[in-house]
Tab-separated table of N, CA and C in Angstrom:
chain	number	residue	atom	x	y	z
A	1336	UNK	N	90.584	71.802	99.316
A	1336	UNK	CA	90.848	72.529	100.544
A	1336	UNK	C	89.597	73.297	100.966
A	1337	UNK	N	89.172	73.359	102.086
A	1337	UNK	CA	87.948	74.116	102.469
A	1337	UNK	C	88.303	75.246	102.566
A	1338	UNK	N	87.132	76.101	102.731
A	1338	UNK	CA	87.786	77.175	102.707
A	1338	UNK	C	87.805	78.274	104.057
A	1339	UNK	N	87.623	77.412	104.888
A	1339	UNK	CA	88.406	78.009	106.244
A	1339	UNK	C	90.165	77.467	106.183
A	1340	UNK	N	90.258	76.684	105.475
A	1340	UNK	CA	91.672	76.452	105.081
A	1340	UNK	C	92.615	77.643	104.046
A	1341	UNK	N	91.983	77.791	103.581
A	1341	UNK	CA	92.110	78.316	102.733
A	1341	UNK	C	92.636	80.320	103.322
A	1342	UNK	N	91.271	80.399	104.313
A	1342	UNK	CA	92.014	81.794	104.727
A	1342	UNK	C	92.919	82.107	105.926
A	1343	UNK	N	92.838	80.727	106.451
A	1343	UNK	CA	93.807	80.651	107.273
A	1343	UNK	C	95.228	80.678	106.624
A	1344	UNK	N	95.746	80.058	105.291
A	1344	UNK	CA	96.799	80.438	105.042
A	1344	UNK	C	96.744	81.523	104.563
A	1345	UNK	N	96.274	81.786	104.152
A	1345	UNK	CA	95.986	83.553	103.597
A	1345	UNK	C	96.227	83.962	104.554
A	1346	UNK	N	95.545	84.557	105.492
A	1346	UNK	CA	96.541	85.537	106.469
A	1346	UNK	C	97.711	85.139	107.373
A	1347	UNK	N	98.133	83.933	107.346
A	1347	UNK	CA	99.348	83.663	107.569
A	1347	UNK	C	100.116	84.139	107.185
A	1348	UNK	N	100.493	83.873	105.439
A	1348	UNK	CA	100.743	84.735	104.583
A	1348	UNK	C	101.273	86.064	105.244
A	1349	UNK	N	99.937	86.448	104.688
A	1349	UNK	CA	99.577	88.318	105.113
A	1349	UNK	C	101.000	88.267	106.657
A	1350	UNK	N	100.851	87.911	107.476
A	1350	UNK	CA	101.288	87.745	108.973
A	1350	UNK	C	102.970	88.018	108.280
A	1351	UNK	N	103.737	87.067	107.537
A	1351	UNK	CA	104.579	86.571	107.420
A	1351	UNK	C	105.060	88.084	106.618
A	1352	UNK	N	104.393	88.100	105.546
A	1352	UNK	CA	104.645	89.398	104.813
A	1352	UNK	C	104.926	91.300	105.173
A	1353	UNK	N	106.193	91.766	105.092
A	1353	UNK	CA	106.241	92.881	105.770
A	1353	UNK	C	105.855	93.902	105.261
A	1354	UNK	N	104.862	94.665	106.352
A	1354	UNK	CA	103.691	95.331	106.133
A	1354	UNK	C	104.958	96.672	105.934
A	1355	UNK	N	105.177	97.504	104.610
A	1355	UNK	CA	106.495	98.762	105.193
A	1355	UNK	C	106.072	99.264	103.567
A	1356	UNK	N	106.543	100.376	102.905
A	1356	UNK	CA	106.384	101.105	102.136
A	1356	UNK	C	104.865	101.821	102.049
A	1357	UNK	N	104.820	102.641	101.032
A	1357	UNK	CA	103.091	103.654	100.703
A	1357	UNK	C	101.951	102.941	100.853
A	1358	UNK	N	102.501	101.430	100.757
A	1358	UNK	CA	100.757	100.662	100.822
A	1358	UNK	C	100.763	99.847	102.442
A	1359	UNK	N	101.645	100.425	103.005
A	1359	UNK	CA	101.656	99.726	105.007
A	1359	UNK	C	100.546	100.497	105.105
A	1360	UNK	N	99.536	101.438	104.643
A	1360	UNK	CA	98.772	102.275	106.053
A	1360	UNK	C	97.684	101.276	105.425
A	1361	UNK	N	97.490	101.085	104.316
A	1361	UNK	CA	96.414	100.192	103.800
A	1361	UNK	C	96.510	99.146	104.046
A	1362	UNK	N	97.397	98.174	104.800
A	1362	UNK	CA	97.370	96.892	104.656
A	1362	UNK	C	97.506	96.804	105.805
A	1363	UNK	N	96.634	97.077	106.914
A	1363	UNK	CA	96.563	96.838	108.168
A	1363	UNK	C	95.404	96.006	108.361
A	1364	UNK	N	94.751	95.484	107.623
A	1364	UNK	CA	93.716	94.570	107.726
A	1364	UNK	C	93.752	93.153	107.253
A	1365	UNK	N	93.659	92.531	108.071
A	1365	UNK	CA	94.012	90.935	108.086
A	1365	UNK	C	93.287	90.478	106.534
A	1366	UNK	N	93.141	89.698	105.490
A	1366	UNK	CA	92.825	88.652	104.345
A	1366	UNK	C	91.335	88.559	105.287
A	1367	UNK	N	90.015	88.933	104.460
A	1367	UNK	CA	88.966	88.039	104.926
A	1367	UNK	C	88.107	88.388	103.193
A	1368	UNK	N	86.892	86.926	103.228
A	1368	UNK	CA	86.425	87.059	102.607
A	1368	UNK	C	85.073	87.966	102.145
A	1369	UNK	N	85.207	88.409	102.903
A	1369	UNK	CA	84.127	89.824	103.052
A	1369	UNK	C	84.268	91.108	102.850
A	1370	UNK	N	83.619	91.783	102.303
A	1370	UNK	CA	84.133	93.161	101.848
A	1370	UNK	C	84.150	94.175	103.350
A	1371	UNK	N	84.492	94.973	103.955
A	1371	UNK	CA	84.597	95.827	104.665
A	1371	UNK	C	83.683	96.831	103.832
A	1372	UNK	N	82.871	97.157	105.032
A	1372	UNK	CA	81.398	98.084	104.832
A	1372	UNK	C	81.758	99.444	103.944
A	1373	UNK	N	83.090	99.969	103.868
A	1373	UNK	CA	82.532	101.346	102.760
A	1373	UNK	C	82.981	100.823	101.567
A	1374	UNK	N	82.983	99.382	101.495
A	1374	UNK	CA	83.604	99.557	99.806
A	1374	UNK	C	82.195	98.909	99.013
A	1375	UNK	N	81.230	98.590	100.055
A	1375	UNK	CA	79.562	98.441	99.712
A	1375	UNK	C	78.890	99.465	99.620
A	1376	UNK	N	79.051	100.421	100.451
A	1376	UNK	CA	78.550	101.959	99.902
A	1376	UNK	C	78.844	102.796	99.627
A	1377	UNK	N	80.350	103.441	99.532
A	1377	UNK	CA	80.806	104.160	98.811
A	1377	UNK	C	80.608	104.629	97.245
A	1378	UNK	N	80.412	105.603	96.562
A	1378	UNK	CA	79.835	105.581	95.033
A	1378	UNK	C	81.081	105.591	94.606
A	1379	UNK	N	80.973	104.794	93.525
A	1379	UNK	CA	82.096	104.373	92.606
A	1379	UNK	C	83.253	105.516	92.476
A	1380	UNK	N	82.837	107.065	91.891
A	1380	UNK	CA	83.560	108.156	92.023
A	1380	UNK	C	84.649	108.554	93.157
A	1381	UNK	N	83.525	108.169	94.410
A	1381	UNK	CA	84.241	108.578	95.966
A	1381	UNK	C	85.578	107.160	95.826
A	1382	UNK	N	84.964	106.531	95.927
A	1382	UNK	CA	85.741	105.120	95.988
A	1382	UNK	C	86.867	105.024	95.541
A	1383	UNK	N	86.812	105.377	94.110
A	1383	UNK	CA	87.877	105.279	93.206
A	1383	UNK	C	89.384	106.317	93.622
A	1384	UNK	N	88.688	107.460	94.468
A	1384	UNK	CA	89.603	108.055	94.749
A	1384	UNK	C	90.201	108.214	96.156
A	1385	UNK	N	89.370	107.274	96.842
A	1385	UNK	CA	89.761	106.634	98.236
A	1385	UNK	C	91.145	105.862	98.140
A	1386	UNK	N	90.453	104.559	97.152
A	1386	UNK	CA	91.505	103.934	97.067
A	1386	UNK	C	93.083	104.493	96.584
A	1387	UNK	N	93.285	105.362	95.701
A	1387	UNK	CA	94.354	105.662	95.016
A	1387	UNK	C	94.756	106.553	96.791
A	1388	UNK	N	94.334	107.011	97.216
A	1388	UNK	CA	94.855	107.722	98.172
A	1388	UNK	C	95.604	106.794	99.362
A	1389	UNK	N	94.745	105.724	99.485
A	1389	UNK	CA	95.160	104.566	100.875
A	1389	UNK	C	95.968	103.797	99.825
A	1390	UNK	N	96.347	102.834	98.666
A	1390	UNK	CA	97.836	103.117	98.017
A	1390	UNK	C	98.860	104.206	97.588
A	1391	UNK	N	98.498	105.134	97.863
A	1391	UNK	CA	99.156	106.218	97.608
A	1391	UNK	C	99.599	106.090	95.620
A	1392	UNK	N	98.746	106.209	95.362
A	1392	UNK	CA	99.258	106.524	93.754
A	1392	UNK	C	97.876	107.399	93.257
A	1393	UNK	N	97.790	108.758	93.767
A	1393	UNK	CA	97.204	109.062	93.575
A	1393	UNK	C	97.517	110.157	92.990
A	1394	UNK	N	96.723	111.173	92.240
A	1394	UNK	CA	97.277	112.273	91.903
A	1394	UNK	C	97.462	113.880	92.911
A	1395	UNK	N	98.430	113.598	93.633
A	1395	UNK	CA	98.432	114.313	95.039
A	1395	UNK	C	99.955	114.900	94.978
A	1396	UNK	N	100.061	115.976	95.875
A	1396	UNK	CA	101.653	116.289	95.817
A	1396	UNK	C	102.329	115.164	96.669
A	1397	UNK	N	102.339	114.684	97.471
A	1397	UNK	CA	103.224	113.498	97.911
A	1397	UNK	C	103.615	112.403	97.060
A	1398	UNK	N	102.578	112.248	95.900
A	1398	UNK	CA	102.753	111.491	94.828
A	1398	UNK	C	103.812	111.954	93.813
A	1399	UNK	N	103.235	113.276	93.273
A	1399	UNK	CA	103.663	114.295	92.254
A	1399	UNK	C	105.663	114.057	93.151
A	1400	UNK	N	105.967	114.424	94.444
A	1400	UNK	CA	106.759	114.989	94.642
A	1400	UNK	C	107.780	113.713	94.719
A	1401	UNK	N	107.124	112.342	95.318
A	1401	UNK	CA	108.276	111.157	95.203
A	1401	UNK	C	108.388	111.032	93.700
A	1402	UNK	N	107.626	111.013	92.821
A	1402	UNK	CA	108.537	110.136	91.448
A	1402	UNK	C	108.794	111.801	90.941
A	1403	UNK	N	108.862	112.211	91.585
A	1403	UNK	CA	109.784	113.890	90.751
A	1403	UNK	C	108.752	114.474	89.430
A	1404	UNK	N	107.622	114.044	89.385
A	1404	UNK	CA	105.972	114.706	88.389
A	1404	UNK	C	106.168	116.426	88.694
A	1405	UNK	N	106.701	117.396	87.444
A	1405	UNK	CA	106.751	118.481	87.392
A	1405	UNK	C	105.155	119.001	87.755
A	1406	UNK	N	104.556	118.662	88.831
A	1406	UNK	CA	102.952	119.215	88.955
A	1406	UNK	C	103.467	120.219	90.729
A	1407	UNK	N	102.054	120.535	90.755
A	1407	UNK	CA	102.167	121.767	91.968
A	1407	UNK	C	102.396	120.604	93.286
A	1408	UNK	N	102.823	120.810	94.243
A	1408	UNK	CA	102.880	119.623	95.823
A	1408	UNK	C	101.769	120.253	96.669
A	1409	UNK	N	101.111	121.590	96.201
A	1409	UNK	CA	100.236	122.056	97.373
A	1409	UNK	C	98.648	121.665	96.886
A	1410	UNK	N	97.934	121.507	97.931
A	1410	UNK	CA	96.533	121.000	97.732
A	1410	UNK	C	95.830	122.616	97.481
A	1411	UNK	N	94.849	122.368	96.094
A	1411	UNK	CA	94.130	123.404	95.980
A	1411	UNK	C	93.194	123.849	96.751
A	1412	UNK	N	92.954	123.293	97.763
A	1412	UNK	CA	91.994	124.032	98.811
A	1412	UNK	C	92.617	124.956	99.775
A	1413	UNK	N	94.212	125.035	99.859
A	1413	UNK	CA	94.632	126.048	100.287
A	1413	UNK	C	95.676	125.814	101.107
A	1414	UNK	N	95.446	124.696	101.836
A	1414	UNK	CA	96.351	123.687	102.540
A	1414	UNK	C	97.893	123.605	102.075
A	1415	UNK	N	99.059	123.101	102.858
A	1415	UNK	CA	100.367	123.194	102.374
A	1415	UNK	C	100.399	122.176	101.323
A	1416	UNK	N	101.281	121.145	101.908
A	1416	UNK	CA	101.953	120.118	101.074
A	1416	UNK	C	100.582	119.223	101.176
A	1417	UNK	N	100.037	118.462	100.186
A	1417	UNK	CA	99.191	117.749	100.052
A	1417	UNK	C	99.853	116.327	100.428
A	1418	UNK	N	98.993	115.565	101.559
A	1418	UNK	CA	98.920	114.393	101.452
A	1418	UNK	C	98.284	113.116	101.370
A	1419	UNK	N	98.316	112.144	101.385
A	1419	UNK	CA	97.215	111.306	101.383
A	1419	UNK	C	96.044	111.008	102.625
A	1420	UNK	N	96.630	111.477	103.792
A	1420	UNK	CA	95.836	111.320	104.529
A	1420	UNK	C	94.837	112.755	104.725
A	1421	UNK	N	95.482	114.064	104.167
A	1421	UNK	CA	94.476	114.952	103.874
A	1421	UNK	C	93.612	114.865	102.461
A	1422	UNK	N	94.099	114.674	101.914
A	1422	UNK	CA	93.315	113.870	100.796
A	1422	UNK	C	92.281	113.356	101.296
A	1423	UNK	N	92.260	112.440	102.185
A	1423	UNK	CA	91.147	111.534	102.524
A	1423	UNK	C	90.300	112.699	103.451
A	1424	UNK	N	90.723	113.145	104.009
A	1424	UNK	CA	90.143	114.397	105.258
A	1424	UNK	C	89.144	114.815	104.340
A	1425	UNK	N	90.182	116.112	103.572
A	1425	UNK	CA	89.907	116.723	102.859
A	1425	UNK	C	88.691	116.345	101.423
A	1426	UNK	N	88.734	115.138	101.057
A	1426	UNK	CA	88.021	114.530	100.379
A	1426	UNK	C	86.059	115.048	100.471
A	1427	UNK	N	86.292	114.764	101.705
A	1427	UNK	CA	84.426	114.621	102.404
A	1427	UNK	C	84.273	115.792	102.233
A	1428	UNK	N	84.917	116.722	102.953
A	1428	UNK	CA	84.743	118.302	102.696
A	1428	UNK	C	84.084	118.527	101.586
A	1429	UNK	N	84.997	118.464	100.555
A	1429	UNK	CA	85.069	119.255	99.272
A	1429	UNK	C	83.927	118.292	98.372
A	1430	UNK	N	83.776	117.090	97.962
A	1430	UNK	CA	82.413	116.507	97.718
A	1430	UNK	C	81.374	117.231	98.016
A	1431	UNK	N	80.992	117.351	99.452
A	1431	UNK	CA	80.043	117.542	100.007
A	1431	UNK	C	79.401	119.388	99.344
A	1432	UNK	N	80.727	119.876	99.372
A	1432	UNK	CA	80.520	121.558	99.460
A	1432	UNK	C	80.284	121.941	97.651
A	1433	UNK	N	80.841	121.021	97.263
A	1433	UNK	CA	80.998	120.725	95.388
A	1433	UNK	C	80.337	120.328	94.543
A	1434	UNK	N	80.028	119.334	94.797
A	1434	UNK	CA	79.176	118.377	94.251
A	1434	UNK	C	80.087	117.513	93.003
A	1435	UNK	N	81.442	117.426	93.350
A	1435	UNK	CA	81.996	117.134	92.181
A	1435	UNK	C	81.864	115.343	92.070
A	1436	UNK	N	82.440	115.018	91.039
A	1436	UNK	CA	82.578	113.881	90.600
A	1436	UNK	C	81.130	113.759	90.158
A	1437	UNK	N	80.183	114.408	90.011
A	1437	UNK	CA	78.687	114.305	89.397
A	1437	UNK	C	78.425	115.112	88.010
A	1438	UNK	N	77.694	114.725	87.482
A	1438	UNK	CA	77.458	115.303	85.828
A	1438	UNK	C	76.486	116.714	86.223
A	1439	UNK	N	75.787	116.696	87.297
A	1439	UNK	CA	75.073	117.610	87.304
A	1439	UNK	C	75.507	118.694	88.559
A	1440	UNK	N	76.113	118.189	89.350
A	1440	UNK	CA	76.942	119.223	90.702
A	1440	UNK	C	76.208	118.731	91.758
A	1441	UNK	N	74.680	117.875	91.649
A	1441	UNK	CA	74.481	117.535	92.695
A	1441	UNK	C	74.511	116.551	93.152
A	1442	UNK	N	74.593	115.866	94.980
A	1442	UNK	CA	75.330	114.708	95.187
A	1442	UNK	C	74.147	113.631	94.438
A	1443	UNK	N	74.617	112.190	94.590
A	1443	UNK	CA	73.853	111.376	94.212
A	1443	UNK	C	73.464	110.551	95.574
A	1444	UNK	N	72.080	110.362	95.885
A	1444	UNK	CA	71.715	109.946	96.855
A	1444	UNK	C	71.912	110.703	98.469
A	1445	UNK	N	72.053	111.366	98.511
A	1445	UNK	CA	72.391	112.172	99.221
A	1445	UNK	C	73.565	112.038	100.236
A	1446	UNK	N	73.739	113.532	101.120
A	1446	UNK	CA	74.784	113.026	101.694
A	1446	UNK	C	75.396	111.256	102.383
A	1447	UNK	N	76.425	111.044	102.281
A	1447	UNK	CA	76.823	109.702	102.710
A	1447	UNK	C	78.414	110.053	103.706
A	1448	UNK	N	78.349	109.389	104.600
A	1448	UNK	CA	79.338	109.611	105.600
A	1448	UNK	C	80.647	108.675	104.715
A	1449	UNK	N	81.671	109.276	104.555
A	1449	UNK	CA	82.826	109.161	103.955
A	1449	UNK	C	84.252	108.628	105.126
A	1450	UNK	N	84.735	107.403	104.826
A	1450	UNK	CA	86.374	107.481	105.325
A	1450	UNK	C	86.561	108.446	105.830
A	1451	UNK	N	87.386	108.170	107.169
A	1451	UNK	CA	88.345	109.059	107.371
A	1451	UNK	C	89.497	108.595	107.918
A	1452	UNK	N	90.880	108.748	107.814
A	1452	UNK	CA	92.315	108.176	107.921
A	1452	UNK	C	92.315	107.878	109.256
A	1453	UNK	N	91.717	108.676	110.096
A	1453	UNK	CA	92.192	108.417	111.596
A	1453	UNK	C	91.142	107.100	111.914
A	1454	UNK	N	90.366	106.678	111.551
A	1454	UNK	CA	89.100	105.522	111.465
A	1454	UNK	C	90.150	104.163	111.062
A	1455	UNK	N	90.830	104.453	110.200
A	1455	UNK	CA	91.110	102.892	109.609
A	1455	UNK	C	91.544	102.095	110.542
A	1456	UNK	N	91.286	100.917	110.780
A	1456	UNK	CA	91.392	99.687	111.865
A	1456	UNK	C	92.814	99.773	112.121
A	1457	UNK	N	92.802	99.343	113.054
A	1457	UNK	CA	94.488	98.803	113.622
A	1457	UNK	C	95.012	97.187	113.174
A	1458	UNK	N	95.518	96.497	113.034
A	1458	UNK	CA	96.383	95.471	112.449
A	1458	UNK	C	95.191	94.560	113.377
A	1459	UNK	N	94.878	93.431	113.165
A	1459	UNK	CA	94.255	92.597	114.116
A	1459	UNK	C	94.913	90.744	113.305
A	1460	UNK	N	96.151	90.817	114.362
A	1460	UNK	CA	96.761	89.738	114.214
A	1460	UNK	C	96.158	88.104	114.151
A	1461	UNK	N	95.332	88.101	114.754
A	1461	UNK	CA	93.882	87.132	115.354
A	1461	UNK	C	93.465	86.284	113.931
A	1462	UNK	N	93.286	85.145	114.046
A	1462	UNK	CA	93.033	84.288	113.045
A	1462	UNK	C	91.683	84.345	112.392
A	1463	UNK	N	91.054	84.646	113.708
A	1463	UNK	CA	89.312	84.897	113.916
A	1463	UNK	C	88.816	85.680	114.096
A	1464	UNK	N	88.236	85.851	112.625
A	1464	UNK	CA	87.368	86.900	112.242
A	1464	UNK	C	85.631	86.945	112.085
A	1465	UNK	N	85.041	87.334	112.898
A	1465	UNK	CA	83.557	86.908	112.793
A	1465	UNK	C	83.082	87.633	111.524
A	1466	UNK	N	83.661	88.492	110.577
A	1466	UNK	CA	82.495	88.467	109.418
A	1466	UNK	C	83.005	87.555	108.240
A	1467	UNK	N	84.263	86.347	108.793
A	1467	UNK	CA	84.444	85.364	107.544
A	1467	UNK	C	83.229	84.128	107.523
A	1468	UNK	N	82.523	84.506	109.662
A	1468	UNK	CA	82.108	82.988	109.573
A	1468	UNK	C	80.213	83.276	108.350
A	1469	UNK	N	79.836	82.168	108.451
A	1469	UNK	CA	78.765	82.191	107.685
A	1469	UNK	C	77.305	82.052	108.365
């Protein structure tokens, strides 16, 4: 099978499959074989905690509070009920002002423009995708 065959059933698939529970806000992006640009520059640290946030299994009070996790629901920066999409907000902030996720407090490579929830693409139903072609 070639493999324009190949991702054409793939997002058929995807098409057919209903986009609904904690991982719908993440799965608004059609099957392609190309990585989407922040998961090429993002540092592994930032990344790692991107992702758990856009599946939602992260360690967050919206998390803590659906499977019933005796932990706090409020975000330590001061904020109410913690969620994943402040998480992600909130994320860039606190990196930036912190230096956390580093051995030494300071960033690595310097500042880098970070996700943000209101950014993530909209559903693009469309078969054709120009960063699958070659």
């Amino acid at each position: 099978m070639a493999k324009e065959d190949i991702l054409r059933e793939w997002r058929e698939e995807w098409k057919r499959s209903p986009h609904q529970g904690r991982y719908a806000p993440s799965n608004r992006i059609p099957p392609s074989f190309k990585l989407r640009d922040h998961f090429e520059y993002l540092r592994r640290e930032v990344y790692g905690r991107v992702t758990q946030c856009r599946v939602g299994h992260a360690f967050i009070g919206e998390y803590y509070a659906q499977f019933n996790i005796p932990e706090p629901v409020d975000c330590p920066c001061g904020a109410g009920y913690q969620t994943r999409e402040h998480g992600i907000d909130a994320l860039s902030s606190f990196i930036m002002e912190s230096g956390a996720f580093t051995k030494t407090g300071e960033l690595r490579g310097g500042p880098q423009e970070l996700p943000r929830y209101e950014e993530e693409p909209d559903v693009d139903l469309s078969d054709d995708d120009p960063e699958d072609e070659d």
